[in-house]
Every structure is written in structure tokens, then in C-alpha cells.
Amino acid sequence: MNIKFDVYNKDCPSRNILAAIGDKWSILIILKLSQSTYRFGELKRDIGGISPKVLTQSLQKLEQLGFIQRTEYHEIILRVEYCLTALGRSLAPILKQLTDWTEQHMDDLLVSNLKPQFECTEP
């Protein structure tokens, strides 16, 4: 496919992807799944603060977009596992850099939040 996408164009479908992967829960789910395959309860336990409803919605959205795979095992009790697809694995290192940057700069970010407004600095 040789279509040119432009995230700055208001009508570009790439914006929907950015919105979907840019929310805090999607980022945390993708990063957690980059470590291993998880079941729903394990994800809920390990991702502090996420409600079952939001986790379900986020997993469904990420599956529809092709970032994660949901596998059902029909045993005595249905078992469902989630893992990253190749597409999800390609995104995980980028999100890891973002969360690493956030953790490294939290002192500055917290101080900045105490000011009435942010100051711009030259790159």
C-alpha cells in the first residue's frame, strides 16, 4: 500500500490510531503484554487503577486494531489469554521510550505543574 498519510490533516485516519494508542490504558496494556502473555485477571491486577469495564473496552479496541491477539482455550472453565501481535511488538519499544522518558523527568514535570503556566525553552 503506497498511500501517503498525514497526521496533521484533520481527516487523516492515522489520527484515530494515535488516539487509540495514545491513551494511558492502551500504553500500559501494550507495555505489560510486551513482557509476556497475560490473562484478564493478571492484567487487571498488574495495571493499578484500571476498572474491569475499561480493561475490557481497551483490550477489544487493541484487538480490533491488530495490536493484540485474544486466544480462547475451551477447557472445563474458559481460559482467555492476550498477547501482542507483530504489530504490537513493533510499537512496544516506542511506548517504552515514552514511559522511560516520563519517569526520568517526573521531578521537572512535577515542579512545572506548580507554576501557573509552562515556559517554553529552545530545543
CSV table of C-alpha atoms in Angstrom, one decimal:
chain,number,residue,atom,x,y,z
A,1,MET,CA,0.0,0.0,0.0
A,2,ASN,CA,1.5,3.3,-1.1
A,3,ILE,CA,-0.9,5.8,0.4
A,4,LYS,CA,0.6,8.9,2.0
A,5,PHE,CA,-0.8,9.6,5.4
A,6,ASP,CA,-0.5,13.0,7.2
A,7,VAL,CA,-1.2,13.0,11.0
A,8,TYR,CA,-1.6,16.8,10.8
A,9,ASN,CA,-4.5,16.6,8.4
A,10,LYS,CA,-7.8,16.6,10.3
A,11,ASP,CA,-9.3,14.0,8.1
A,12,CYS,CA,-6.4,11.5,8.1
A,13,PRO,CA,-7.4,8.1,9.6
A,14,SER,CA,-4.0,8.0,11.2
A,15,ARG,CA,-5.4,10.3,13.9
A,16,ASN,CA,-7.8,7.6,15.0
A,17,ILE,CA,-4.8,5.2,15.5
A,18,LEU,CA,-2.9,7.9,17.5
A,19,ALA,CA,-5.9,8.5,19.7
A,20,ALA,CA,-6.4,4.8,20.3
A,21,ILE,CA,-2.8,4.0,21.2
A,22,GLY,CA,-2.2,7.3,23.0
A,23,ASP,CA,-4.5,6.9,25.9
A,24,LYS,CA,-2.8,5.8,29.2
A,25,TRP,CA,-4.6,2.5,29.4
A,26,SER,CA,-3.6,1.3,25.9
A,27,ILE,CA,0.0,2.3,26.6
A,28,LEU,CA,0.1,0.4,29.9
A,29,ILE,CA,-1.6,-2.7,28.4
A,30,ILE,CA,0.8,-2.9,25.4
A,31,LEU,CA,3.8,-2.5,27.7
A,32,LYS,CA,2.6,-5.1,30.1
A,33,LEU,CA,1.9,-7.5,27.2
A,34,SER,CA,5.4,-6.9,25.8
A,35,GLN,CA,6.6,-8.8,28.9
A,36,SER,CA,4.6,-11.9,28.5
A,37,THR,CA,1.2,-13.4,27.7
A,38,TYR,CA,-1.4,-12.5,30.3
A,39,ARG,CA,-4.9,-13.4,31.3
A,40,PHE,CA,-7.6,-10.7,32.0
A,41,GLY,CA,-7.3,-11.0,35.8
A,42,GLU,CA,-3.5,-10.8,35.7
A,43,LEU,CA,-3.7,-7.6,33.6
A,44,LYS,CA,-6.3,-6.1,36.0
A,45,ARG,CA,-4.1,-6.9,39.0
A,46,ASP,CA,-0.9,-5.6,37.4
A,47,ILE,CA,-2.3,-2.4,35.9
A,48,GLY,CA,-3.2,-0.4,39.0
A,49,GLY,CA,-6.4,1.6,38.9
A,50,ILE,CA,-8.0,0.1,35.7
A,51,SER,CA,-11.6,-1.0,36.1
A,52,PRO,CA,-12.8,-4.2,34.5
A,53,LYS,CA,-15.0,-2.3,32.1
A,54,VAL,CA,-12.2,-0.1,30.9
A,55,LEU,CA,-9.8,-3.0,30.6
A,56,THR,CA,-12.4,-4.9,28.5
A,57,GLN,CA,-13.0,-2.0,26.2
A,58,SER,CA,-9.3,-1.3,25.8
A,59,LEU,CA,-8.5,-4.9,25.0
A,60,GLN,CA,-11.3,-5.1,22.5
A,61,LYS,CA,-10.1,-1.8,20.8
A,62,LEU,CA,-6.5,-3.0,20.7
A,63,GLU,CA,-7.5,-6.4,19.3
A,64,GLN,CA,-9.7,-4.7,16.6
A,65,LEU,CA,-6.7,-2.5,15.6
A,66,GLY,CA,-4.4,-5.5,15.3
A,67,PHE,CA,-2.1,-4.8,18.2
A,68,ILE,CA,-3.1,-7.7,20.4
A,69,GLN,CA,-4.4,-11.2,19.9
A,70,ARG,CA,-7.0,-12.8,22.1
A,71,THR,CA,-6.9,-16.6,22.4
A,72,GLU,CA,-9.7,-18.7,23.9
A,73,TYR,CA,-9.0,-22.1,25.4
A,74,HIS,CA,-12.1,-24.2,25.8
A,75,GLU,CA,-11.3,-26.1,28.9
A,76,ILE,CA,-13.6,-27.0,31.8
A,77,ILE,CA,-13.5,-23.3,32.6
A,78,LEU,CA,-13.0,-21.0,29.6
A,79,ARG,CA,-9.5,-19.5,29.7
A,80,VAL,CA,-8.6,-16.4,27.6
A,81,GLU,CA,-5.1,-15.1,27.1
A,82,TYR,CA,-3.8,-11.9,25.5
A,83,CYS,CA,-0.5,-11.4,23.7
A,84,LEU,CA,1.0,-8.8,21.4
A,85,THR,CA,0.9,-9.3,17.6
A,86,ALA,CA,3.9,-8.5,15.5
A,87,LEU,CA,2.4,-5.0,15.0
A,88,GLY,CA,2.0,-4.6,18.8
A,89,ARG,CA,5.6,-5.8,19.4
A,90,SER,CA,6.8,-3.2,16.9
A,91,LEU,CA,5.1,-0.5,18.9
A,92,ALA,CA,6.1,-1.6,22.4
A,93,PRO,CA,9.7,-0.2,22.3
A,94,ILE,CA,8.5,3.2,21.3
A,95,LEU,CA,6.0,3.3,24.1
A,96,LYS,CA,8.7,2.0,26.5
A,97,GLN,CA,10.8,5.0,25.5
A,98,LEU,CA,7.9,7.3,26.2
A,99,THR,CA,7.3,5.9,29.7
A,100,ASP,CA,11.0,5.8,30.5
A,101,TRP,CA,11.3,9.5,29.5
A,102,THR,CA,8.2,10.3,31.7
A,103,GLU,CA,9.7,8.5,34.7
A,104,GLN,CA,13.1,10.2,34.2
A,105,HIS,CA,11.6,13.7,34.0
A,106,MET,CA,9.0,13.4,36.7
A,107,ASP,CA,10.8,15.8,39.1
A,108,ASP,CA,10.9,18.5,36.4
A,109,LEU,CA,7.3,17.8,35.4
A,110,LEU,CA,6.0,18.0,38.9
A,111,VAL,CA,7.8,21.3,39.5
A,112,SER,CA,6.4,22.6,36.2
A,113,ASN,CA,2.9,21.7,37.3
A,114,LEU,CA,3.3,24.0,40.3
A,115,LYS,CA,3.9,27.0,38.1
A,116,PRO,CA,0.9,28.9,36.7
A,117,GLN,CA,2.0,28.1,33.1
A,118,PHE,CA,4.7,26.3,31.3
A,119,GLU,CA,7.7,28.1,30.0
A,120,CYS,CA,9.0,27.3,26.5
A,121,THR,CA,12.7,26.6,26.1
A,122,GLU,CA,14.6,26.4,22.9
A,123,PRO,CA,15.5,22.8,21.7
